[in-house]
CSV table of C-alpha atoms in Angstrom, one decimal:
chain,number,residue,atom,x,y,z
A,1,UNK,CA,5.7,10.3,21.8
A,2,UNK,CA,8.4,12.0,19.9
A,3,UNK,CA,11.2,11.3,17.8
A,4,UNK,CA,13.7,8.4,18.6
A,5,UNK,CA,11.4,6.9,21.0
A,6,UNK,CA,8.5,6.7,18.4
A,7,UNK,CA,10.3,5.3,15.9
A,8,UNK,CA,12.1,2.5,18.0
A,9,UNK,CA,8.3,1.4,18.9
A,10,UNK,CA,7.1,1.6,15.6
A,11,UNK,CA,10.2,-0.6,14.4
A,12,UNK,CA,9.2,-3.3,16.8
A,13,UNK,CA,5.5,-3.6,15.9
A,14,UNK,CA,6.0,-2.8,12.3
A,15,UNK,CA,8.3,-5.6,11.9
A,16,UNK,CA,6.2,-8.1,14.0
A,17,UNK,CA,3.1,-7.1,11.8
A,18,UNK,CA,4.9,-7.3,8.3
A,19,UNK,CA,6.2,-10.6,9.4
A,20,UNK,CA,2.8,-11.9,9.9
A,21,UNK,CA,1.2,-10.5,6.8
A,22,UNK,CA,4.3,-12.2,4.6
A,23,UNK,CA,3.3,-15.3,6.8
A,24,UNK,CA,-0.4,-15.4,5.8
A,25,UNK,CA,0.5,-14.1,2.1
A,26,UNK,CA,2.6,-17.1,1.8
A,27,UNK,CA,-0.1,-19.4,3.2
A,28,UNK,CA,-2.4,-18.0,1.0
A,29,UNK,CA,-0.2,-18.5,-2.1
A,30,UNK,CA,0.0,-22.0,-1.0
A,31,UNK,CA,-3.6,-22.2,-1.0
A,32,UNK,CA,-3.9,-22.6,2.8
A,33,UNK,CA,-7.0,-20.5,3.5
A,34,UNK,CA,-7.1,-21.4,7.2
A,35,UNK,CA,-3.6,-20.5,7.8
A,36,UNK,CA,-4.3,-17.1,6.1
A,37,UNK,CA,-7.1,-16.4,8.1
A,38,UNK,CA,-5.6,-17.6,11.4
A,39,UNK,CA,-2.3,-15.2,10.5
A,40,UNK,CA,-5.0,-12.2,9.9
A,41,UNK,CA,-6.8,-13.2,13.2
A,42,UNK,CA,-3.4,-12.7,15.2
A,43,UNK,CA,-2.9,-9.3,13.4
A,44,UNK,CA,-6.1,-8.6,14.5
A,45,UNK,CA,-5.7,-9.5,17.9
A,46,UNK,CA,-2.4,-7.6,18.6
A,47,UNK,CA,-4.1,-4.5,16.9
A,48,UNK,CA,-6.6,-5.0,19.4
A,49,UNK,CA,-4.4,-5.2,22.4
A,50,UNK,CA,-1.6,-2.8,21.3
A,51,UNK,CA,-1.0,1.0,20.3
A,52,UNK,CA,-0.1,1.1,16.7
A,53,UNK,CA,0.5,5.0,15.5
A,54,UNK,CA,-1.7,6.7,13.3
A,55,UNK,CA,1.7,6.9,10.8
A,56,UNK,CA,1.4,2.6,10.7
A,57,UNK,CA,-2.3,2.1,10.8
A,58,UNK,CA,-3.2,3.1,7.6
A,59,UNK,CA,-0.7,0.8,5.9
A,60,UNK,CA,-1.4,-2.1,8.4
A,61,UNK,CA,-5.1,-2.1,7.8
A,62,UNK,CA,-4.3,-1.9,4.4
A,63,UNK,CA,-2.6,-4.8,4.0
A,64,UNK,CA,-5.2,-6.7,5.8
A,65,UNK,CA,-7.5,-5.5,3.3
A,66,UNK,CA,-5.9,-6.7,0.5
A,67,UNK,CA,-5.6,-10.1,1.9
A,68,UNK,CA,-9.0,-10.1,2.9
A,69,UNK,CA,-10.2,-9.4,-0.7
A,70,UNK,CA,-7.8,-12.2,-2.0
A,71,UNK,CA,-9.8,-14.4,0.7
A,72,UNK,CA,-13.4,-13.0,-0.8
A,73,UNK,CA,-14.3,-10.2,1.5
A,74,UNK,CA,-15.0,-7.2,-1.2
A,75,UNK,CA,-16.0,-5.0,1.7
A,76,UNK,CA,-12.7,-4.4,3.6
A,77,UNK,CA,-11.2,-3.0,0.9
A,78,UNK,CA,-13.6,-0.6,-0.1
A,79,UNK,CA,-13.8,0.2,3.7
A,80,UNK,CA,-10.1,1.1,3.8
A,81,UNK,CA,-10.5,3.5,0.7
A,82,UNK,CA,-13.1,5.4,2.5
A,83,UNK,CA,-11.6,5.5,5.7
A,84,UNK,CA,-7.7,6.3,4.2
A,85,UNK,CA,-7.4,8.1,0.9
A,86,UNK,CA,-4.6,8.9,-0.4
A,87,UNK,CA,-3.0,12.2,1.2
A,88,UNK,CA,-2.5,15.1,-1.2
A,89,UNK,CA,1.2,16.0,-2.5
A,90,UNK,CA,0.8,19.3,-0.4
A,91,UNK,CA,0.4,17.8,2.9
A,92,UNK,CA,3.5,17.6,4.9
A,93,UNK,CA,4.2,14.3,7.0
A,94,UNK,CA,7.7,14.4,7.9
A,95,UNK,CA,7.5,11.3,10.2
A,96,UNK,CA,5.3,9.0,7.8
A,97,UNK,CA,7.9,10.3,5.0
A,98,UNK,CA,10.7,9.3,7.5
A,99,UNK,CA,9.3,5.9,7.9
A,100,UNK,CA,8.4,5.4,3.9
A,101,UNK,CA,5.2,4.4,4.9
A,102,UNK,CA,3.6,7.4,2.8
A,103,UNK,CA,4.8,5.5,0.0
A,104,UNK,CA,3.4,2.3,0.9
A,105,UNK,CA,-0.2,4.1,1.9
A,106,UNK,CA,-0.1,5.3,-1.9
A,107,UNK,CA,0.9,1.7,-2.9
A,108,UNK,CA,-2.0,0.0,-1.3
A,109,UNK,CA,-4.4,2.6,-2.6
A,110,UNK,CA,-3.3,1.8,-6.3
A,111,UNK,CA,-3.5,-1.9,-5.3
A,112,UNK,CA,-7.1,-1.4,-4.0
A,113,UNK,CA,-8.2,1.1,-6.8
A,114,UNK,CA,-7.0,-1.6,-9.7
A,115,UNK,CA,-8.9,-4.7,-7.9
A,116,UNK,CA,-11.7,-2.6,-7.6
A,117,UNK,CA,-11.4,-1.0,-11.1
A,118,UNK,CA,-11.5,2.7,-10.4
A,119,UNK,CA,-9.4,3.4,-13.4
A,120,UNK,CA,-10.1,7.1,-13.1
A,121,UNK,CA,-8.7,7.2,-9.5
A,122,UNK,CA,-6.0,5.0,-10.4
A,123,UNK,CA,-4.9,7.0,-13.1
A,124,UNK,CA,-4.7,10.2,-11.3
A,125,UNK,CA,-3.0,8.3,-8.3
A,126,UNK,CA,-0.4,7.0,-10.5
A,127,UNK,CA,0.3,10.4,-12.7
A,128,UNK,CA,0.5,12.3,-9.5
A,129,UNK,CA,3.0,9.7,-7.5
A,130,UNK,CA,4.9,9.5,-11.0
A,131,UNK,CA,5.0,13.1,-11.1
A,132,UNK,CA,6.3,13.3,-7.5
A,133,UNK,CA,8.9,10.7,-7.9
A,134,UNK,CA,10.4,12.7,-10.9
A,135,UNK,CA,10.4,15.9,-9.3
A,136,UNK,CA,12.5,14.4,-6.1
A,137,UNK,CA,14.7,12.2,-8.4
A,138,UNK,CA,13.4,9.0,-7.1
A,139,UNK,CA,14.1,6.6,-9.9
A,140,UNK,CA,13.3,3.6,-8.4
A,141,UNK,CA,9.8,4.7,-7.3
A,142,UNK,CA,9.4,6.5,-10.7
A,143,UNK,CA,10.1,2.9,-12.4
A,144,UNK,CA,7.6,1.4,-10.0
A,145,UNK,CA,4.7,3.8,-10.7
A,146,UNK,CA,5.5,3.3,-14.4
A,147,UNK,CA,4.8,-0.4,-14.0
A,148,UNK,CA,1.6,0.2,-11.9
A,149,UNK,CA,0.2,2.9,-15.0
A,150,UNK,CA,1.3,-0.4,-17.4
A,151,UNK,CA,-0.7,-2.5,-15.2
A,152,UNK,CA,-3.8,-0.1,-15.5
A,153,UNK,CA,-3.7,0.8,-19.2
A,154,UNK,CA,-3.3,-3.2,-19.8
A,155,UNK,CA,-6.5,-3.6,-17.4
A,156,UNK,CA,-8.1,-1.4,-19.3
A,157,UNK,CA,-7.1,-2.8,-22.7
A,158,UNK,CA,-4.8,0.0,-23.6
A,159,UNK,CA,-2.3,-2.3,-24.8
A,160,UNK,CA,-0.2,0.3,-27.1
A,161,UNK,CA,-0.4,2.8,-24.1
A,162,UNK,CA,0.7,0.0,-21.6
A,163,UNK,CA,3.8,-0.8,-23.9
A,164,UNK,CA,4.5,2.7,-24.2
A,165,UNK,CA,4.6,3.1,-20.5
A,166,UNK,CA,6.5,0.2,-20.1
A,167,UNK,CA,9.1,0.9,-22.7
A,168,UNK,CA,10.0,4.1,-20.5
A,169,UNK,CA,10.2,2.0,-17.2
A,170,UNK,CA,12.9,-0.5,-19.3
A,171,UNK,CA,14.8,2.4,-20.6
A,172,UNK,CA,15.1,4.2,-16.9
A,173,UNK,CA,16.1,0.6,-15.3
A,174,UNK,CA,18.8,0.3,-18.0
């Protein structure tokens, strides 16, 4: 599967799956754990019946793992981190870059590293992605990674560093 045909297929199921994840997240926030699990079961059923490309699968499974963690499943996130480590900066992934899933993969990695308090790995990932965003001139992504580094510093009790990093993010956002 190549080019436009693959992108059309990805677009169809990506919207379907992301919609179900949003629905699951809304149900979770509303306290409807049963509804959240039902949405996740629908997603799992869809994944078992349909082809999902290698460009999409890590992101979909990562979103799934984050919701499972919220529901109390500590193993799903750890399994995801082992199965889908963040790609290195030097790797070439033009299709994944084109459909913006590589960035989502890194964000899911960061969220799970924060959840499991893997501070050094989270700092390394955030610093690498911050550097990448700076080099590529992606100001929005740079702000996003600065905010994540702020959360990381705050979680570790480094309030001064957190304030310094968030100040940089706010200055860029002006």
